[in-house]
């Protein structure tokens, strides 16, 4: 399963991208607005920074407007994926843009029938919102699982992009449900990397390292072990002291 980051804040993208785990970025009008920056500028910077698939969402509500906007944003970078709402106009725009070789991400999906319609319209990605489905008392991960199963049975190439990820367990569940991609907020990425046993183990290793050869815990690792009075092991494996 690939990882995208769901944000329009460049510093967040830069930090997680440095980990070497990102395959793309998803944005939406709310995320871009909260960044306080120009839409085109943000998309182009993300494209240069990450590459991969950079989702840029249209704001028009009619098919003609979506198609016009989609063509424009697709021209900003070869990495742009035009994000469209799952509405009749969005499906129409998806069909047209796909026919022109433009990649699309159909968003705001909340049911399997919607996902099947988007696939037949040629969507490159379908974005079921797992967290929002959970919010209304349904099972968001079961939705992802059913969409993936339907796509596999129908030999459909549209990729399932698990969206509205709220916590690390959502990421695990998305992978087990067969999602092709999970788009993850910055705060969830930072939660995924942390584990108390990892930190405890690291602290213990560093304490052992700093304490070797008579060094104090404050001795830099590069200097630890340089105490000539401390016992050690010679090249033949014998005890030097």
PDB file of C-alpha atoms in Angstrom:
ATOM      1  CA  UNK A   1       0.000   0.000   0.000  1.00  0.00           C
ATOM      2  CA  UNK A   2       1.327   3.413  -0.977  1.00  0.00           C
ATOM      3  CA  UNK A   3       1.329   6.396   1.355  1.00  0.00           C
ATOM      4  CA  UNK A   4       0.172   9.890   0.383  1.00  0.00           C
ATOM      5  CA  UNK A   5       0.111  12.808   2.803  1.00  0.00           C
ATOM      6  CA  UNK A   6      -3.116  14.774   3.126  1.00  0.00           C
ATOM      7  CA  UNK A   7      -2.069  18.400   3.558  1.00  0.00           C
ATOM      8  CA  UNK A   8      -1.164  21.586   1.722  1.00  0.00           C
ATOM      9  CA  UNK A   9       1.423  22.710   4.274  1.00  0.00           C
ATOM     10  CA  UNK A  10       4.813  22.480   2.601  1.00  0.00           C
ATOM     11  CA  UNK A  11       6.813  22.084   5.820  1.00  0.00           C
ATOM     12  CA  UNK A  12       4.734  19.040   6.786  1.00  0.00           C
ATOM     13  CA  UNK A  13       5.255  17.487   3.369  1.00  0.00           C
ATOM     14  CA  UNK A  14       8.981  18.219   3.425  1.00  0.00           C
ATOM     15  CA  UNK A  15       9.402  16.547   6.825  1.00  0.00           C
ATOM     16  CA  UNK A  16       7.533  13.343   5.983  1.00  0.00           C
ATOM     17  CA  UNK A  17       8.983  13.176   2.476  1.00  0.00           C
ATOM     18  CA  UNK A  18      12.452  13.142   4.040  1.00  0.00           C
ATOM     19  CA  UNK A  19      11.537   9.793   5.623  1.00  0.00           C
ATOM     20  CA  UNK A  20      11.456   8.286   2.123  1.00  0.00           C
ATOM     21  CA  UNK A  21       7.919   6.923   2.401  1.00  0.00           C
ATOM     22  CA  UNK A  22       5.736   9.243   0.294  1.00  0.00           C
ATOM     23  CA  UNK A  23       4.319   8.447  -3.135  1.00  0.00           C
ATOM     24  CA  UNK A  24       2.092  11.510  -3.431  1.00  0.00           C
ATOM     25  CA  UNK A  25       0.021  14.261  -1.836  1.00  0.00           C
ATOM     26  CA  UNK A  26      -3.697  14.958  -1.648  1.00  0.00           C
ATOM     27  CA  UNK A  27      -5.080  18.444  -1.194  1.00  0.00           C
ATOM     28  CA  UNK A  28      -8.555  19.960  -1.204  1.00  0.00           C
ATOM     29  CA  UNK A  29      -9.892  23.537  -1.192  1.00  0.00           C
ATOM     30  CA  UNK A  30     -10.093  23.564   2.619  1.00  0.00           C
ATOM     31  CA  UNK A  31      -6.468  22.454   3.012  1.00  0.00           C
ATOM     32  CA  UNK A  32      -5.197  24.959   0.459  1.00  0.00           C
ATOM     33  CA  UNK A  33      -7.223  27.766   2.040  1.00  0.00           C
ATOM     34  CA  UNK A  34      -5.813  26.942   5.476  1.00  0.00           C
ATOM     35  CA  UNK A  35      -2.268  27.136   4.077  1.00  0.00           C
ATOM     36  CA  UNK A  36      -2.884  30.776   3.133  1.00  0.00           C
ATOM     37  CA  UNK A  37      -1.014  30.393  -0.158  1.00  0.00           C
ATOM     38  CA  UNK A  38      -1.764  30.560  -3.879  1.00  0.00           C
ATOM     39  CA  UNK A  39      -3.266  27.309  -5.174  1.00  0.00           C
ATOM     40  CA  UNK A  40      -1.071  26.999  -8.251  1.00  0.00           C
ATOM     41  CA  UNK A  41       2.051  27.870  -6.295  1.00  0.00           C
ATOM     42  CA  UNK A  42       1.306  25.174  -3.712  1.00  0.00           C
ATOM     43  CA  UNK A  43       0.620  22.476  -6.303  1.00  0.00           C
ATOM     44  CA  UNK A  44       3.750  23.243  -8.284  1.00  0.00           C
ATOM     45  CA  UNK A  45       5.924  23.265  -5.175  1.00  0.00           C
ATOM     46  CA  UNK A  46       4.462  19.944  -4.025  1.00  0.00           C
ATOM     47  CA  UNK A  47       5.070  18.481  -7.479  1.00  0.00           C
ATOM     48  CA  UNK A  48       8.720  19.530  -7.413  1.00  0.00           C
ATOM     49  CA  UNK A  49       9.204  18.322  -3.846  1.00  0.00           C
ATOM     50  CA  UNK A  50       7.494  14.921  -3.948  1.00  0.00           C
ATOM     51  CA  UNK A  51       6.599  14.077  -7.523  1.00  0.00           C
ATOM     52  CA  UNK A  52       4.297  11.070  -7.652  1.00  0.00           C
ATOM     53  CA  UNK A  53       0.587  11.878  -7.670  1.00  0.00           C
ATOM     54  CA  UNK A  54      -0.411  15.370  -6.525  1.00  0.00           C
ATOM     55  CA  UNK A  55      -4.200  15.702  -6.219  1.00  0.00           C
ATOM     56  CA  UNK A  56      -5.541  19.174  -7.030  1.00  0.00           C
ATOM     57  CA  UNK A  57      -9.295  19.626  -6.614  1.00  0.00           C
ATOM     58  CA  UNK A  58     -11.576  21.685  -8.824  1.00  0.00           C
ATOM     59  CA  UNK A  59     -14.088  24.069  -7.280  1.00  0.00           C
ATOM     60  CA  UNK A  60     -16.619  24.364 -10.116  1.00  0.00           C
ATOM     61  CA  UNK A  61     -19.944  22.591  -9.632  1.00  0.00           C
ATOM     62  CA  UNK A  62     -20.941  22.089 -13.279  1.00  0.00           C
ATOM     63  CA  UNK A  63     -19.313  19.658 -15.689  1.00  0.00           C
ATOM     64  CA  UNK A  64     -18.174  22.319 -18.131  1.00  0.00           C
ATOM     65  CA  UNK A  65     -16.514  24.300 -15.358  1.00  0.00           C
ATOM     66  CA  UNK A  66     -14.859  21.194 -13.899  1.00  0.00           C
ATOM     67  CA  UNK A  67     -13.478  20.196 -17.277  1.00  0.00           C
ATOM     68  CA  UNK A  68     -12.093  23.682 -17.871  1.00  0.00           C
ATOM     69  CA  UNK A  69     -10.501  23.824 -14.404  1.00  0.00           C
ATOM     70  CA  UNK A  70      -9.232  20.253 -14.730  1.00  0.00           C
ATOM     71  CA  UNK A  71      -7.428  21.005 -17.961  1.00  0.00           C
ATOM     72  CA  UNK A  72      -5.883  24.103 -16.418  1.00  0.00           C
ATOM     73  CA  UNK A  73      -4.567  22.459 -13.237  1.00  0.00           C
ATOM     74  CA  UNK A  74      -3.350  19.422 -15.170  1.00  0.00           C
ATOM     75  CA  UNK A  75      -1.166  21.810 -17.140  1.00  0.00           C
ATOM     76  CA  UNK A  76       0.620  23.005 -14.004  1.00  0.00           C
ATOM     77  CA  UNK A  77       2.648  19.805 -13.632  1.00  0.00           C
ATOM     78  CA  UNK A  78       2.933  16.327 -15.075  1.00  0.00           C
ATOM     79  CA  UNK A  79       2.294  15.020 -11.559  1.00  0.00           C
ATOM     80  CA  UNK A  80      -1.153  16.586 -11.136  1.00  0.00           C
ATOM     81  CA  UNK A  81      -4.152  14.327 -10.590  1.00  0.00           C
ATOM     82  CA  UNK A  82      -7.405  16.256 -11.011  1.00  0.00           C
ATOM     83  CA  UNK A  83      -9.681  15.754  -8.027  1.00  0.00           C
ATOM     84  CA  UNK A  84     -13.414  15.704  -8.781  1.00  0.00           C
ATOM     85  CA  UNK A  85     -16.507  15.307  -6.569  1.00  0.00           C
ATOM     86  CA  UNK A  86     -18.661  12.215  -6.894  1.00  0.00           C
ATOM     87  CA  UNK A  87     -21.629  13.952  -8.502  1.00  0.00           C
ATOM     88  CA  UNK A  88     -23.228  13.564 -11.951  1.00  0.00           C
ATOM     89  CA  UNK A  89     -21.205  16.559 -13.150  1.00  0.00           C
ATOM     90  CA  UNK A  90     -18.075  15.111 -11.576  1.00  0.00           C
ATOM     91  CA  UNK A  91     -18.551  11.796 -13.368  1.00  0.00           C
ATOM     92  CA  UNK A  92     -19.083  13.590 -16.670  1.00  0.00           C
ATOM     93  CA  UNK A  93     -15.914  15.615 -16.144  1.00  0.00           C
ATOM     94  CA  UNK A  94     -14.048  12.458 -15.135  1.00  0.00           C
ATOM     95  CA  UNK A  95     -15.032  10.713 -18.354  1.00  0.00           C
ATOM     96  CA  UNK A  96     -13.932  13.643 -20.498  1.00  0.00           C
ATOM     97  CA  UNK A  97     -10.643  14.310 -18.706  1.00  0.00           C
ATOM     98  CA  UNK A  98      -9.745  10.615 -18.605  1.00  0.00           C
ATOM     99  CA  UNK A  99     -10.377  10.454 -22.335  1.00  0.00           C
ATOM    100  CA  UNK A 100      -7.831  13.249 -22.745  1.00  0.00           C
ATOM    101  CA  UNK A 101      -5.205  11.314 -20.802  1.00  0.00           C
ATOM    102  CA  UNK A 102      -5.572  13.323 -17.580  1.00  0.00           C
ATOM    103  CA  UNK A 103      -5.438  11.368 -14.322  1.00  0.00           C
ATOM    104  CA  UNK A 104      -8.374  11.801 -11.934  1.00  0.00           C
ATOM    105  CA  UNK A 105      -9.224  11.231  -8.293  1.00  0.00           C
ATOM    106  CA  UNK A 106     -12.957  11.018  -7.624  1.00  0.00           C
ATOM    107  CA  UNK A 107     -13.532  12.086  -4.053  1.00  0.00           C
ATOM    108  CA  UNK A 108     -16.277  12.176  -1.420  1.00  0.00           C
ATOM    109  CA  UNK A 109     -17.178   8.534  -1.984  1.00  0.00           C
ATOM    110  CA  UNK A 110     -19.397   6.940   0.667  1.00  0.00           C
ATOM    111  CA  UNK A 111     -20.834   3.818  -0.995  1.00  0.00           C
ATOM    112  CA  UNK A 112     -19.948   0.904  -3.268  1.00  0.00           C
ATOM    113  CA  UNK A 113     -22.449   1.964  -5.981  1.00  0.00           C
ATOM    114  CA  UNK A 114     -20.772   5.380  -6.099  1.00  0.00           C
ATOM    115  CA  UNK A 115     -17.374   3.708  -6.413  1.00  0.00           C
ATOM    116  CA  UNK A 116     -18.578   1.523  -9.280  1.00  0.00           C
ATOM    117  CA  UNK A 117     -19.913   4.547 -11.137  1.00  0.00           C
ATOM    118  CA  UNK A 118     -16.635   6.421 -10.711  1.00  0.00           C
ATOM    119  CA  UNK A 119     -14.667   3.440 -11.997  1.00  0.00           C
ATOM    120  CA  UNK A 120     -16.811   3.195 -15.118  1.00  0.00           C
ATOM    121  CA  UNK A 121     -16.286   6.900 -15.713  1.00  0.00           C
ATOM    122  CA  UNK A 122     -12.568   6.154 -15.833  1.00  0.00           C
ATOM    123  CA  UNK A 123     -11.339   7.385 -12.438  1.00  0.00           C
ATOM    124  CA  UNK A 124      -7.665   6.741 -11.760  1.00  0.00           C
ATOM    125  CA  UNK A 125      -8.353   6.818  -8.012  1.00  0.00           C
ATOM    126  CA  UNK A 126     -11.503   6.532  -5.911  1.00  0.00           C
ATOM    127  CA  UNK A 127     -11.403   8.134  -2.450  1.00  0.00           C
ATOM    128  CA  UNK A 128     -13.782   6.539   0.084  1.00  0.00           C
ATOM    129  CA  UNK A 129     -13.872   8.617   3.287  1.00  0.00           C
ATOM    130  CA  UNK A 130     -13.518   5.957   5.977  1.00  0.00           C
ATOM    131  CA  UNK A 131     -13.462   8.283   8.984  1.00  0.00           C
ATOM    132  CA  UNK A 132     -16.551  10.191   7.939  1.00  0.00           C
ATOM    133  CA  UNK A 133     -18.403   6.927   7.348  1.00  0.00           C
ATOM    134  CA  UNK A 134     -17.452   5.848  10.877  1.00  0.00           C
ATOM    135  CA  UNK A 135     -18.800   9.183  12.147  1.00  0.00           C
ATOM    136  CA  UNK A 136     -22.343   8.306  11.062  1.00  0.00           C
ATOM    137  CA  UNK A 137     -22.258   4.865  12.680  1.00  0.00           C
ATOM    138  CA  UNK A 138     -21.275   2.785   9.659  1.00  0.00           C
ATOM    139  CA  UNK A 139     -18.052   0.825   9.120  1.00  0.00           C
ATOM    140  CA  UNK A 140     -15.650   2.847   6.989  1.00  0.00           C
ATOM    141  CA  UNK A 141     -13.140   0.036   6.643  1.00  0.00           C
ATOM    142  CA  UNK A 142     -15.815  -2.398   5.541  1.00  0.00           C
ATOM    143  CA  UNK A 143     -16.667   0.103   2.810  1.00  0.00           C
ATOM    144  CA  UNK A 144     -13.062   0.080   1.607  1.00  0.00           C
ATOM    145  CA  UNK A 145     -12.988  -3.709   1.729  1.00  0.00           C
ATOM    146  CA  UNK A 146     -16.193  -4.023  -0.311  1.00  0.00           C
ATOM    147  CA  UNK A 147     -15.051  -1.504  -2.925  1.00  0.00           C
ATOM    148  CA  UNK A 148     -11.764  -3.343  -3.365  1.00  0.00           C
ATOM    149  CA  UNK A 149     -13.531  -6.687  -3.627  1.00  0.00           C
ATOM    150  CA  UNK A 150     -15.942  -5.344  -6.224  1.00  0.00           C
ATOM    151  CA  UNK A 151     -13.072  -3.902  -8.243  1.00  0.00           C
ATOM    152  CA  UNK A 152     -11.114  -7.142  -8.154  1.00  0.00           C
ATOM    153  CA  UNK A 153     -14.147  -9.176  -9.224  1.00  0.00           C
ATOM    154  CA  UNK A 154     -14.899  -6.705 -12.004  1.00  0.00           C
ATOM    155  CA  UNK A 155     -11.257  -6.508 -13.155  1.00  0.00           C
ATOM    156  CA  UNK A 156     -11.358  -2.744 -12.560  1.00  0.00           C
ATOM    157  CA  UNK A 157      -8.057  -0.870 -12.556  1.00  0.00           C
ATOM    158  CA  UNK A 158      -9.201   2.156 -10.513  1.00  0.00           C
ATOM    159  CA  UNK A 159      -7.068   2.390  -7.371  1.00  0.00           C
ATOM    160  CA  UNK A 160      -8.746   2.489  -3.960  1.00  0.00           C
ATOM    161  CA  UNK A 161      -7.400   5.460  -2.004  1.00  0.00           C
ATOM    162  CA  UNK A 162      -8.410   5.259   1.653  1.00  0.00           C
ATOM    163  CA  UNK A 163      -9.156   8.796   2.847  1.00  0.00           C
ATOM    164  CA  UNK A 164     -10.333  10.467   6.050  1.00  0.00           C
ATOM    165  CA  UNK A 165      -7.742   8.525   8.035  1.00  0.00           C
ATOM    166  CA  UNK A 166      -8.014   9.431  11.719  1.00  0.00           C
ATOM    167  CA  UNK A 167      -5.386   7.309  13.518  1.00  0.00           C
ATOM    168  CA  UNK A 168      -2.657   4.686  12.919  1.00  0.00           C
ATOM    169  CA  UNK A 169      -5.075   1.793  13.291  1.00  0.00           C
ATOM    170  CA  UNK A 170      -7.012   3.159  10.317  1.00  0.00           C
ATOM    171  CA  UNK A 171      -3.798   2.765   8.297  1.00  0.00           C
ATOM    172  CA  UNK A 172      -3.431  -0.857   9.397  1.00  0.00           C
ATOM    173  CA  UNK A 173      -7.075  -1.586   8.638  1.00  0.00           C
ATOM    174  CA  UNK A 174      -6.809   0.069   5.218  1.00  0.00           C
ATOM    175  CA  UNK A 175      -3.878  -2.145   4.295  1.00  0.00           C
ATOM    176  CA  UNK A 176      -5.701  -5.264   5.466  1.00  0.00           C
ATOM    177  CA  UNK A 177      -8.811  -4.184   3.542  1.00  0.00           C
ATOM    178  CA  UNK A 178      -6.773  -4.113   0.335  1.00  0.00           C
ATOM    179  CA  UNK A 179      -6.519  -0.359  -0.228  1.00  0.00           C
ATOM    180  CA  UNK A 180      -3.960   0.579  -2.868  1.00  0.00           C
ATOM    181  CA  UNK A 181      -3.191   3.901  -1.199  1.00  0.00           C
ATOM    182  CA  UNK A 182      -3.832   5.579   2.161  1.00  0.00           C
ATOM    183  CA  UNK A 183      -3.724   9.352   2.323  1.00  0.00           C
ATOM    184  CA  UNK A 184      -2.629  10.239   5.826  1.00  0.00           C
ATOM    185  CA  UNK A 185      -2.619  13.516   7.783  1.00  0.00           C
ATOM    186  CA  UNK A 186       0.680  14.757   9.180  1.00  0.00           C
ATOM    187  CA  UNK A 187      -0.328  14.100  12.800  1.00  0.00           C
ATOM    188  CA  UNK A 188      -1.124  10.461  11.997  1.00  0.00           C
ATOM    189  CA  UNK A 189       2.251   9.984  10.307  1.00  0.00           C
ATOM    190  CA  UNK A 190       3.991  11.294  13.429  1.00  0.00           C
ATOM    191  CA  UNK A 191       1.888   8.950  15.580  1.00  0.00           C
ATOM    192  CA  UNK A 192       2.724   5.970  13.337  1.00  0.00           C
ATOM    193  CA  UNK A 193       6.466   6.327  13.851  1.00  0.00           C
ATOM    194  CA  UNK A 194       6.274   6.371  17.647  1.00  0.00           C
ATOM    195  CA  UNK A 195       6.260   3.402  20.013  1.00  0.00           C
ATOM    196  CA  UNK A 196       7.303   3.411  23.685  1.00  0.00           C
ATOM    197  CA  UNK A 197       9.348   0.227  23.276  1.00  0.00           C
ATOM    198  CA  UNK A 198      11.280   1.721  20.370  1.00  0.00           C
ATOM    199  CA  UNK A 199      12.234   4.745  22.470  1.00  0.00           C
ATOM    200  CA  UNK A 200      13.031   2.610  25.526  1.00  0.00           C
ATOM    201  CA  UNK A 201      15.260   0.366  23.447  1.00  0.00           C
ATOM    202  CA  UNK A 202      17.039   3.317  21.876  1.00  0.00           C
ATOM    203  CA  UNK A 203      17.611   4.922  25.288  1.00  0.00           C
ATOM    204  CA  UNK A 204      19.089   1.676  26.604  1.00  0.00           C
ATOM    205  CA  UNK A 205      21.373   1.228  23.589  1.00  0.00           C
ATOM    206  CA  UNK A 206      22.654   4.788  23.855  1.00  0.00           C
ATOM    207  CA  UNK A 207      23.232   4.470  27.606  1.00  0.00           C
ATOM    208  CA  UNK A 208      25.248   1.267  27.057  1.00  0.00           C
ATOM    209  CA  UNK A 209      27.225   2.906  24.263  1.00  0.00           C
ATOM    210  CA  UNK A 210      28.007   6.038  26.269  1.00  0.00           C
ATOM    211  CA  UNK A 211      29.082   3.960  29.258  1.00  0.00           C
ATOM    212  CA  UNK A 212      31.535   1.704  27.469  1.00  0.00           C
ATOM    213  CA  UNK A 213      35.274   1.932  28.056  1.00  0.00           C
ATOM    214  CA  UNK A 214      34.896   4.140  31.094  1.00  0.00           C
ATOM    215  CA  UNK A 215      33.013   6.980  29.405  1.00  0.00           C
ATOM    216  CA  UNK A 216      30.389   8.920  31.314  1.00  0.00           C
ATOM    217  CA  UNK A 217      26.773   9.226  30.027  1.00  0.00           C
ATOM    218  CA  UNK A 218      27.680  12.784  28.943  1.00  0.00           C
ATOM    219  CA  UNK A 219      30.582  11.653  26.748  1.00  0.00           C
ATOM    220  CA  UNK A 220      29.808  12.029  23.017  1.00  0.00           C
ATOM    221  CA  UNK A 221      29.639   8.650  21.234  1.00  0.00           C
ATOM    222  CA  UNK A 222      32.567   9.730  19.026  1.00  0.00           C
ATOM    223  CA  UNK A 223      34.766  10.010  22.132  1.00  0.00           C
ATOM    224  CA  UNK A 224      33.464   7.102  24.177  1.00  0.00           C
ATOM    225  CA  UNK A 225      35.900   4.246  24.495  1.00  0.00           C
ATOM    226  CA  UNK A 226      39.023   6.397  24.239  1.00  0.00           C
ATOM    227  CA  UNK A 227      40.001   6.008  27.904  1.00  0.00           C
ATOM    228  CA  UNK A 228      43.417   4.306  27.813  1.00  0.00           C
ATOM    229  CA  UNK A 229      43.040   3.092  31.416  1.00  0.00           C
ATOM    230  CA  UNK A 230      39.878   1.139  30.687  1.00  0.00           C
ATOM    231  CA  UNK A 231      39.927  -2.563  29.914  1.00  0.00           C
ATOM    232  CA  UNK A 232      39.253  -3.674  26.360  1.00  0.00           C
ATOM    233  CA  UNK A 233      39.764  -6.432  23.815  1.00  0.00           C
ATOM    234  CA  UNK A 234      42.789  -6.637  21.519  1.00  0.00           C
ATOM    235  CA  UNK A 235      42.749  -7.579  17.837  1.00  0.00           C
ATOM    236  CA  UNK A 236      43.196 -11.273  18.720  1.00  0.00           C
ATOM    237  CA  UNK A 237      40.207 -11.251  21.066  1.00  0.00           C
ATOM    238  CA  UNK A 238      42.312 -11.277  24.240  1.00  0.00           C
ATOM    239  CA  UNK A 239      41.716  -9.096  27.261  1.00  0.00           C
ATOM    240  CA  UNK A 240      44.040  -6.071  27.228  1.00  0.00           C
ATOM    241  CA  UNK A 241      43.731  -5.368  30.970  1.00  0.00           C
TER     242      UNK A 241
END
